[in-house]
PDB file of C-alpha atoms in Angstrom:
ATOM      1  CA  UNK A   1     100.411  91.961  81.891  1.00  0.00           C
ATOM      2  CA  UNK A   2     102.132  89.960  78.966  1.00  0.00           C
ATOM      3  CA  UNK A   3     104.721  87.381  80.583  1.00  0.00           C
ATOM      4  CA  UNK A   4     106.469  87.312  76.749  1.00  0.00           C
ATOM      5  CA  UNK A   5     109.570  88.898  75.248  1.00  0.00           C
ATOM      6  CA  UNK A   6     109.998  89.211  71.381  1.00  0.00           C
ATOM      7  CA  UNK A   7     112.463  90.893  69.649  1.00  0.00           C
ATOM      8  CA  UNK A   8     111.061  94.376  68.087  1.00  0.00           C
ATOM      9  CA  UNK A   9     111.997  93.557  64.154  1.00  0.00           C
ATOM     10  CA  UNK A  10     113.648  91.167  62.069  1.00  0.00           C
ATOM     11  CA  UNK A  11     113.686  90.609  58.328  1.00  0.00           C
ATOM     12  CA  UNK A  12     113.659  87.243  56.291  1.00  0.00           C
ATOM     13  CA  UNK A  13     114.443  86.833  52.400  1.00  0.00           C
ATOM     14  CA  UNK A  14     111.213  85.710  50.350  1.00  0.00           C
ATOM     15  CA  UNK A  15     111.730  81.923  49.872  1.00  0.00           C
ATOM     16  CA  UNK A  16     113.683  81.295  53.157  1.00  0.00           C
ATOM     17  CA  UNK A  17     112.158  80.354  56.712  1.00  0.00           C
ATOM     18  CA  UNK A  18     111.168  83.107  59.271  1.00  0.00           C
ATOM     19  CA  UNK A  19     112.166  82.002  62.625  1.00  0.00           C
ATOM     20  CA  UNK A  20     110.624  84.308  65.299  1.00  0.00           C
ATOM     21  CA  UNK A  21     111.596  83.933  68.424  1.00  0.00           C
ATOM     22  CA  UNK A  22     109.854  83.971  72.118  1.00  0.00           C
ATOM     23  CA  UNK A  23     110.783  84.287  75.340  1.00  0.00           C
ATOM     24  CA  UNK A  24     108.083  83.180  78.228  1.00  0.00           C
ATOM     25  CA  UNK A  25     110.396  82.157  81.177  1.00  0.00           C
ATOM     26  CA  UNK A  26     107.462  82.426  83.730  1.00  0.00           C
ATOM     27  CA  UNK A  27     104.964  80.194  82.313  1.00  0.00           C
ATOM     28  CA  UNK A  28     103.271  77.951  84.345  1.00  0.00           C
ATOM     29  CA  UNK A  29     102.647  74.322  83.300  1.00  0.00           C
ATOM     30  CA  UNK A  30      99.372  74.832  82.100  1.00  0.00           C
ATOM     31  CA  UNK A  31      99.573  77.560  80.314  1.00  0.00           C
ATOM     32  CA  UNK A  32      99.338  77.603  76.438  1.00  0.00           C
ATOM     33  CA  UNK A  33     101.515  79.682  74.076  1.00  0.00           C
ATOM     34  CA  UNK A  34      99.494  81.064  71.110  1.00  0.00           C
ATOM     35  CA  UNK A  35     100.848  83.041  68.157  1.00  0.00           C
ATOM     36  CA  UNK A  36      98.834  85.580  65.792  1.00  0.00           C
ATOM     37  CA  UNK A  37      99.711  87.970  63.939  1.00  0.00           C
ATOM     38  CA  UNK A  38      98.324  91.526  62.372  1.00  0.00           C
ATOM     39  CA  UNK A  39      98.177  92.639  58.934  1.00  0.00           C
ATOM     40  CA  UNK A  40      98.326  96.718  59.385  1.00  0.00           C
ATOM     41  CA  UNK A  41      95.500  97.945  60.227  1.00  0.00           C
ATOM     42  CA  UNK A  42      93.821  94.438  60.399  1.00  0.00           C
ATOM     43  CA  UNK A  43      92.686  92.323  63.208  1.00  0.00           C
ATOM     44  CA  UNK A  44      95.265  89.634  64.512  1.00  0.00           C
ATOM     45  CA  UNK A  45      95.011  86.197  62.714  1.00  0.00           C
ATOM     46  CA  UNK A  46      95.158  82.831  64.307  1.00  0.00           C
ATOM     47  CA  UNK A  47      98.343  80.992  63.289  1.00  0.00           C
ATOM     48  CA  UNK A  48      98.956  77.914  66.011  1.00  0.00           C
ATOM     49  CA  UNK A  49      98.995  77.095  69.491  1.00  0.00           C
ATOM     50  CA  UNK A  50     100.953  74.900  72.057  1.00  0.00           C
ATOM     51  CA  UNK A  51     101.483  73.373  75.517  1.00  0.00           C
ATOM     52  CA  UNK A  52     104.394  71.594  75.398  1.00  0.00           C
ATOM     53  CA  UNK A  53     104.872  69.708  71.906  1.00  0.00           C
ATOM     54  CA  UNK A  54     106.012  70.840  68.724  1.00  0.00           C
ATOM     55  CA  UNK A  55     102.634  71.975  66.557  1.00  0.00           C
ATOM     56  CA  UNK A  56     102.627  72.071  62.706  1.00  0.00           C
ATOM     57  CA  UNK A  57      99.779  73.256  60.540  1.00  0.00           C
ATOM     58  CA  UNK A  58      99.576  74.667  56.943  1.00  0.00           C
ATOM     59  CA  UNK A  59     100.509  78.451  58.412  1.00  0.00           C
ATOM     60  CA  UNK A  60     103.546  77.543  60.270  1.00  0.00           C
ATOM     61  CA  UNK A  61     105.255  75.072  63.039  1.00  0.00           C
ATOM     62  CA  UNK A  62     105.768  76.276  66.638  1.00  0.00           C
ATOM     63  CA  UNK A  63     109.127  74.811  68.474  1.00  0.00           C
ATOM     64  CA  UNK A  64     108.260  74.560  72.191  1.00  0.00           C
ATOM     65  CA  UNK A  65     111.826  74.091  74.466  1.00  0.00           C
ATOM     66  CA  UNK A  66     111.862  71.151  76.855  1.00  0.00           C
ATOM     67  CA  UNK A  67     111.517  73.851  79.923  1.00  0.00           C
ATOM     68  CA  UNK A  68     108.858  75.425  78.171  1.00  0.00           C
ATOM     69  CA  UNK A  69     110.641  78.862  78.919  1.00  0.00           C
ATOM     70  CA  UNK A  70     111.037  79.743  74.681  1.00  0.00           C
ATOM     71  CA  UNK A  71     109.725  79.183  71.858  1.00  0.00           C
ATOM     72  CA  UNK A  72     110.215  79.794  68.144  1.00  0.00           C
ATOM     73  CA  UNK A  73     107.558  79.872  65.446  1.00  0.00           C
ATOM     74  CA  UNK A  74     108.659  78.993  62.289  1.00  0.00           C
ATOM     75  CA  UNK A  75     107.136  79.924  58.435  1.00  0.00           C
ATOM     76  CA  UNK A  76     108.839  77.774  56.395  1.00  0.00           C
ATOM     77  CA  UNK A  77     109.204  79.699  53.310  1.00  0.00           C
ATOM     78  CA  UNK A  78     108.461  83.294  53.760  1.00  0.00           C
ATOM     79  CA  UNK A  79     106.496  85.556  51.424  1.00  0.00           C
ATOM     80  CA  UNK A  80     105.755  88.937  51.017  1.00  0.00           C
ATOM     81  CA  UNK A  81     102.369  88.776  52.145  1.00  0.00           C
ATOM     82  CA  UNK A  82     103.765  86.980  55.938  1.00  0.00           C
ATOM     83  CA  UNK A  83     105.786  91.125  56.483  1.00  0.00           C
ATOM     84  CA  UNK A  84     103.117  91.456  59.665  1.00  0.00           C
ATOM     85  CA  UNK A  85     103.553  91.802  63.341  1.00  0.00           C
ATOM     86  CA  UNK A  86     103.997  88.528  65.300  1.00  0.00           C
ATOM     87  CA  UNK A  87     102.353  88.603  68.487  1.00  0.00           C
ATOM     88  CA  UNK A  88     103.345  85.516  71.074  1.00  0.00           C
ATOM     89  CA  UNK A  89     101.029  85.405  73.630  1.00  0.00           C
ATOM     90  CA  UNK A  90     100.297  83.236  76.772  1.00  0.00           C
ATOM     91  CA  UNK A  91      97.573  82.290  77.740  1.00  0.00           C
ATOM     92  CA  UNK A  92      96.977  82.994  81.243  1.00  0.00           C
ATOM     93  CA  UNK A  93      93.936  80.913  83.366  1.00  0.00           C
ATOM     94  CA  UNK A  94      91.167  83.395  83.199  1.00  0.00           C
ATOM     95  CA  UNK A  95      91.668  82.939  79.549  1.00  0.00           C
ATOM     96  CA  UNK A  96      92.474  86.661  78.671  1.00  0.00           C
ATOM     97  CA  UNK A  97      95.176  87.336  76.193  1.00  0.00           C
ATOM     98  CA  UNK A  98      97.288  89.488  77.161  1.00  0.00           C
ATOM     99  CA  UNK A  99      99.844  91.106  73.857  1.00  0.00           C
ATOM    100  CA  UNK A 100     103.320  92.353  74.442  1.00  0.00           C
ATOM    101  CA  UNK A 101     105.182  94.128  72.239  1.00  0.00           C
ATOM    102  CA  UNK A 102     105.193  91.673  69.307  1.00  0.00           C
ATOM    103  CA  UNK A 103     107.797  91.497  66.254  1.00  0.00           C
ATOM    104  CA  UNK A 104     107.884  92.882  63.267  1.00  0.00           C
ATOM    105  CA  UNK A 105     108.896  90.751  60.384  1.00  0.00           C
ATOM    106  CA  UNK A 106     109.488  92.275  56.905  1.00  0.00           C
ATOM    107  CA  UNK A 107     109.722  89.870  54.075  1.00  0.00           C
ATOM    108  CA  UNK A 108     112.239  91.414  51.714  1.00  0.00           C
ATOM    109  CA  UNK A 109     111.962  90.163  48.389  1.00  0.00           C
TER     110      UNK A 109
ATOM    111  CA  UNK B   1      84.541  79.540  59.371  1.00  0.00           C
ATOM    112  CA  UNK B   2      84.742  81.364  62.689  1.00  0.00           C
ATOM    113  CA  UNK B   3      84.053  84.911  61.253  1.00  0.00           C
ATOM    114  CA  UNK B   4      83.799  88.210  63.783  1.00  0.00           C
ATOM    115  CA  UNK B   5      82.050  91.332  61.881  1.00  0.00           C
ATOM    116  CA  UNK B   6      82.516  94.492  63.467  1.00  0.00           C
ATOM    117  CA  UNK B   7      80.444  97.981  63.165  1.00  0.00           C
ATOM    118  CA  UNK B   8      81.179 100.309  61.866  1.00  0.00           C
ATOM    119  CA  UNK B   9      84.546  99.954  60.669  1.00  0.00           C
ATOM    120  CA  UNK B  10      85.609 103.475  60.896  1.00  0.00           C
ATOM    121  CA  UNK B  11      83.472 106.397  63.020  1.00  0.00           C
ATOM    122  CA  UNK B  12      84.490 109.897  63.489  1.00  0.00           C
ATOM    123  CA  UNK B  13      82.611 111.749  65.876  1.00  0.00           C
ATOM    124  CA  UNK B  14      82.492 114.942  67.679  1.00  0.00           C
ATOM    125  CA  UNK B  15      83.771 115.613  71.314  1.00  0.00           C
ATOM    126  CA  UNK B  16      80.979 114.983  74.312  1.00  0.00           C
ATOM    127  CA  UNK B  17      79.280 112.363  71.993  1.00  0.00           C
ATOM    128  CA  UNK B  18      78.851 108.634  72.671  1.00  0.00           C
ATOM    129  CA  UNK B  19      79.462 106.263  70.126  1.00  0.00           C
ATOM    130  CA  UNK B  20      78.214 101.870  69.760  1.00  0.00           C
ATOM    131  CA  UNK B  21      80.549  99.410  68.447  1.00  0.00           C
ATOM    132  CA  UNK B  22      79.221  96.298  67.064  1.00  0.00           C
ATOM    133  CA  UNK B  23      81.189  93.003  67.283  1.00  0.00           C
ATOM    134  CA  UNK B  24      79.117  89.993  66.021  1.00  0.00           C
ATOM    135  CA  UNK B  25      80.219  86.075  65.656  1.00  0.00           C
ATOM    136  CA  UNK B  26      78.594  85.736  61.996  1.00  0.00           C
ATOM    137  CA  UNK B  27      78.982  81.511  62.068  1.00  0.00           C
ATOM    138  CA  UNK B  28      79.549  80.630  65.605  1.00  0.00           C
ATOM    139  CA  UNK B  29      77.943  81.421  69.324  1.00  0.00           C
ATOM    140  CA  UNK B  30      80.437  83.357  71.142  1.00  0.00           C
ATOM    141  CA  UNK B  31      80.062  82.496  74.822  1.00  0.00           C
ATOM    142  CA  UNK B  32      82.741  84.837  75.595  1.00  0.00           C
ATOM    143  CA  UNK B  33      84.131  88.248  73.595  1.00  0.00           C
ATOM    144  CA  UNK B  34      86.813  90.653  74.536  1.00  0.00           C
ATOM    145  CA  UNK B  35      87.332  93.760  73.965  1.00  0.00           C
ATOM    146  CA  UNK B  36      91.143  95.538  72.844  1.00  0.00           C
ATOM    147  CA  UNK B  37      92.116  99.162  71.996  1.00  0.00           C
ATOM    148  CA  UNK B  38      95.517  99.421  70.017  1.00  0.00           C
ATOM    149  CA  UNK B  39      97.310 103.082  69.785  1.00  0.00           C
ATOM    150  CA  UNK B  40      99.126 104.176  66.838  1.00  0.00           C
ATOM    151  CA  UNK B  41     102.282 102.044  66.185  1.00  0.00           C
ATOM    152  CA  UNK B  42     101.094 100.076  69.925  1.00  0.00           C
ATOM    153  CA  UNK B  43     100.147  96.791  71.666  1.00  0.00           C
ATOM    154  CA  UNK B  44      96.454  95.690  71.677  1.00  0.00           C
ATOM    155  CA  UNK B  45      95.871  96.245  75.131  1.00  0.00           C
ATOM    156  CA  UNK B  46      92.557  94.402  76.540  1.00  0.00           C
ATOM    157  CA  UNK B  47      89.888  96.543  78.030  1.00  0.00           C
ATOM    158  CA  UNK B  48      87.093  94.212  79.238  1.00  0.00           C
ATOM    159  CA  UNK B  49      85.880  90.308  79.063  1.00  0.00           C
ATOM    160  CA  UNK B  50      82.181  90.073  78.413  1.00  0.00           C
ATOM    161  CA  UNK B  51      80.346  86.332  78.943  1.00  0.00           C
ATOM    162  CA  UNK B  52      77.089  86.712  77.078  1.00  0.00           C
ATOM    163  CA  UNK B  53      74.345  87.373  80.192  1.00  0.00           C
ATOM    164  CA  UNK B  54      76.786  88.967  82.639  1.00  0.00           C
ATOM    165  CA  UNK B  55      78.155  91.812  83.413  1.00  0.00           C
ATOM    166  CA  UNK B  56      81.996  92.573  82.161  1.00  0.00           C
ATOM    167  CA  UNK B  57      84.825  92.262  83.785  1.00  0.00           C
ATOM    168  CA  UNK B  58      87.320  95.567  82.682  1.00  0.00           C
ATOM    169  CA  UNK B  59      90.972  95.476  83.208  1.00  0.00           C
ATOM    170  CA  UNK B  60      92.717  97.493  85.505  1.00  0.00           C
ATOM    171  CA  UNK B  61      92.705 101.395  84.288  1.00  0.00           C
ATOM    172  CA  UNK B  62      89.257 100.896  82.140  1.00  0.00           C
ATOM    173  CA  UNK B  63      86.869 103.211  83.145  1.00  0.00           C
ATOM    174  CA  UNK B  64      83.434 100.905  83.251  1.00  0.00           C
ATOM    175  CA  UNK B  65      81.235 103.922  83.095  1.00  0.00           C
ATOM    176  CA  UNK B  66      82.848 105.572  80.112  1.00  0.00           C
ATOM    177  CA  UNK B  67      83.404 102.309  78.273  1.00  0.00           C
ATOM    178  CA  UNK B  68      79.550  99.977  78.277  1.00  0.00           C
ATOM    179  CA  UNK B  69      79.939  97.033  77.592  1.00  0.00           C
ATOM    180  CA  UNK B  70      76.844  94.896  76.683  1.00  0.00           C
ATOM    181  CA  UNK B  71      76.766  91.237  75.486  1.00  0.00           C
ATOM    182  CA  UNK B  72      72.985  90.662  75.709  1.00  0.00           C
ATOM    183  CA  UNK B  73      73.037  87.332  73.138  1.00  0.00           C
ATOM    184  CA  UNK B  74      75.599  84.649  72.240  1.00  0.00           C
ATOM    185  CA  UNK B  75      76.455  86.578  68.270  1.00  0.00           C
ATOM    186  CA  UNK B  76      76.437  89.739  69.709  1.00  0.00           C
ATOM    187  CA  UNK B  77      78.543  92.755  71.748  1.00  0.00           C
ATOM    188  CA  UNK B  78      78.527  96.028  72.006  1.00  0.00           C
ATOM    189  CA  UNK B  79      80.799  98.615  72.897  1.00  0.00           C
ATOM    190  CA  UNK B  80      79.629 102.162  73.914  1.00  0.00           C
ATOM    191  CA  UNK B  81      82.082 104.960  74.463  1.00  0.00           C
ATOM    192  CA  UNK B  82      80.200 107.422  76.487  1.00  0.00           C
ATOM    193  CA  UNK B  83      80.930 111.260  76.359  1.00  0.00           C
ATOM    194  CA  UNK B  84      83.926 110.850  73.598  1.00  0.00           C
ATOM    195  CA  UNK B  85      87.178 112.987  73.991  1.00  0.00           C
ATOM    196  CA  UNK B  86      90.089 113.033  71.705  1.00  0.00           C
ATOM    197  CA  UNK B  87      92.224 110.579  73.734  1.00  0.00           C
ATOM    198  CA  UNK B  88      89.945 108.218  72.841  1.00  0.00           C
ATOM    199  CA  UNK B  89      90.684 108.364  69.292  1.00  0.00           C
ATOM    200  CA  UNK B  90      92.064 104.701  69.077  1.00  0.00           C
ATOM    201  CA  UNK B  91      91.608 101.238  66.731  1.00  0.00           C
ATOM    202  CA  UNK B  92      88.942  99.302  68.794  1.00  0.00           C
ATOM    203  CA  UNK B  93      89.162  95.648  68.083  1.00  0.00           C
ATOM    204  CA  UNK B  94      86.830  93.075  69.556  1.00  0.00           C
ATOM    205  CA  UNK B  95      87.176  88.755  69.632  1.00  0.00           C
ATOM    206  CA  UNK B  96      85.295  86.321  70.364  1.00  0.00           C
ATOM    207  CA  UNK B  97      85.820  82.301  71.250  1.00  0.00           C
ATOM    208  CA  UNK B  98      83.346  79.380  71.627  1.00  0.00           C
ATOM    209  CA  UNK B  99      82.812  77.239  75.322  1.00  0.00           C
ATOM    210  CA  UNK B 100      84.652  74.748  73.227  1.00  0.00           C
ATOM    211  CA  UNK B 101      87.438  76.169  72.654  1.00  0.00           C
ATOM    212  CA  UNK B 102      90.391  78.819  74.277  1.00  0.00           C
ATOM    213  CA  UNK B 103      91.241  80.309  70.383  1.00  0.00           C
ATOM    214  CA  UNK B 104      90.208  83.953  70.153  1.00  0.00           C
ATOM    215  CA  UNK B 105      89.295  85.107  66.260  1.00  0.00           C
ATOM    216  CA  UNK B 106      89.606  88.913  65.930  1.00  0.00           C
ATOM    217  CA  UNK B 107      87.056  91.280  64.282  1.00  0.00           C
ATOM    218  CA  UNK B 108      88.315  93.976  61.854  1.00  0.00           C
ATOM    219  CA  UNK B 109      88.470  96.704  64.141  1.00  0.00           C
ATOM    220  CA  UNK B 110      86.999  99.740  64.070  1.00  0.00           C
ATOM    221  CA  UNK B 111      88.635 102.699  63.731  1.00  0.00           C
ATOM    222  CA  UNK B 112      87.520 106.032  66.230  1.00  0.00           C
ATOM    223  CA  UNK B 113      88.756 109.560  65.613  1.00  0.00           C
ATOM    224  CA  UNK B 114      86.849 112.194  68.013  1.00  0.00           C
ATOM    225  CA  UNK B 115      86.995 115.317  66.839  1.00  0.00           C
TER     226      UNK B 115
END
C-alpha cells in the first residue's frame, strides 16, 4: 500500500516555481522517497530521489524535513510542458513502488 | 540511456482470448521488472515483480494464472493475459531497474481494450 499523501491538484503560473507537496509520516529510516511523474497517457518519468538530504538535479530539487515525515519537490520555473501528474513514492525494502494517488499540476500560462 | 520498449503499444482483442505484452530494457540488463495496470483517471497499481530466472512474485488480488508472467532473459518480460474479459481493458505499464541501482524507468505502456 502507498504510505504517501499528496494533494489531488494544484496549479502554478508558467515562469514561477511548482512546489508539490508530500506527506510520508510512516517512513522508516531507510527508506527512500522518489518522485516521477506521468505525461497522459505516458509512462512515469524519473525526476529525483532522497534519503534524508536535500537533492538537486537539472529536473527539479527535492526538500526532505529534518523528521523525514514531508517533503516538497520543487520545479523551479514551471512550464507548460511540467502540467503532469506527480507521483511521490516510497520506497519500501522489497524494493516495490508502491503509487498513491499523486497530484495533478497544471501549468497555466 | 536506460530505455524500456514495450509491445505492442495498443491491442484490442476479443473476449476469451489471451494476449503477450512485451517489455524490453533496449540499453541496459534488467535484473528485475515490474509489472503496473493503471484504470482510467487511476493509480498505477503494481501487479507482479519478476527477477529474470524466477518465478514472480504478484501482489495481493493478482490472479497468477490469468496474468503469466515470464522473464526468461535479463532485456526481456512478458506479460500474458490469459482468457481476456472486458474488465481487463486497462493501460498495462511495465519497468525495469539494474542490480546497481533501486531507480525504476517505465515503458510506454500498452494500452488493452477487450472487446
Amino acid at each position: 500500500d502507498a504510505k504517501t499523501t499528496q494533494p489531488p491538484s494544484m496549479d502554478c503560473a508558467e515562469g514561477r516555481a511548482a512546489n508539490l507537496p508530500c506527506n510520508h509520516s510512516t517512513i522508516s529510516g531507510n527508506e527512500y522517497v522518489y518522485w516521477y511523474r506521468q505525461i497522459h497517457s505516458q509512462g512515469p518519468q524519473y525526476i529525483i530521489h532522497g534519503l534524508k538530504n536535500n537533492e538537486t538535479n537539472e529536473m527539479a530539487s527535492l526538500i526532505i524535513t529534518e523528521d523525514r515525515k514531508s517533503s516538497t519537490l520543487i520545479l523551479p520555473h514551471a512550464t507548460l510542458r511540467d502540467t503532469a501528474v506527480y507521483y511521490c513514492i516510497v520506497r519500501v525494502t522489497g524494493n516495490q513502488f508502491y503509487f498513491g494517488t499523486g497530484t495533478s499540476l497544471t501549468v497555466i500560462p | 540511456g536506460a530505455v524500456v520498449s514495450q509491445h505492442p503499444s495498443w491491442v484490442i482483442c476479443k473476449s476469451g482470448t489471451s494476449v503477450k505484452i512485451e517489455c524490453r530494457s533496449l540499453d541496459f540488463q534488467a535484473t528485475t521488472m515490474f509489472w503496473y495496470r493503471q484504470f482510467p483517471k487511476q493509480s498505477l497499481m503494481l501487479m507482479a515483480t519478476s527477477n529474470e530466472g524466477s518465478k514472480a512474485t504478484y501482489e495481493q488480488g493478482v490472479e497468477k494464472d490469468k496474468f503469466l508472467i515470464n522473464h526468461a532473459s535479463l532485456t526481456l518480460s512478458t506479460l500474458t493475459v490469459t482468457s481476456a474479459h472486458p474488465e481487463d481493458s486497462s493501460f498495462y505499464i511495465c519497468s525495469a531497474r539494474t542490480a546497481h541501482s533501486y531507480e525504476q524507468y517505465f515503458g510506454p505502456g500498452t494500452r488493452l481494450t477487450v472487446t
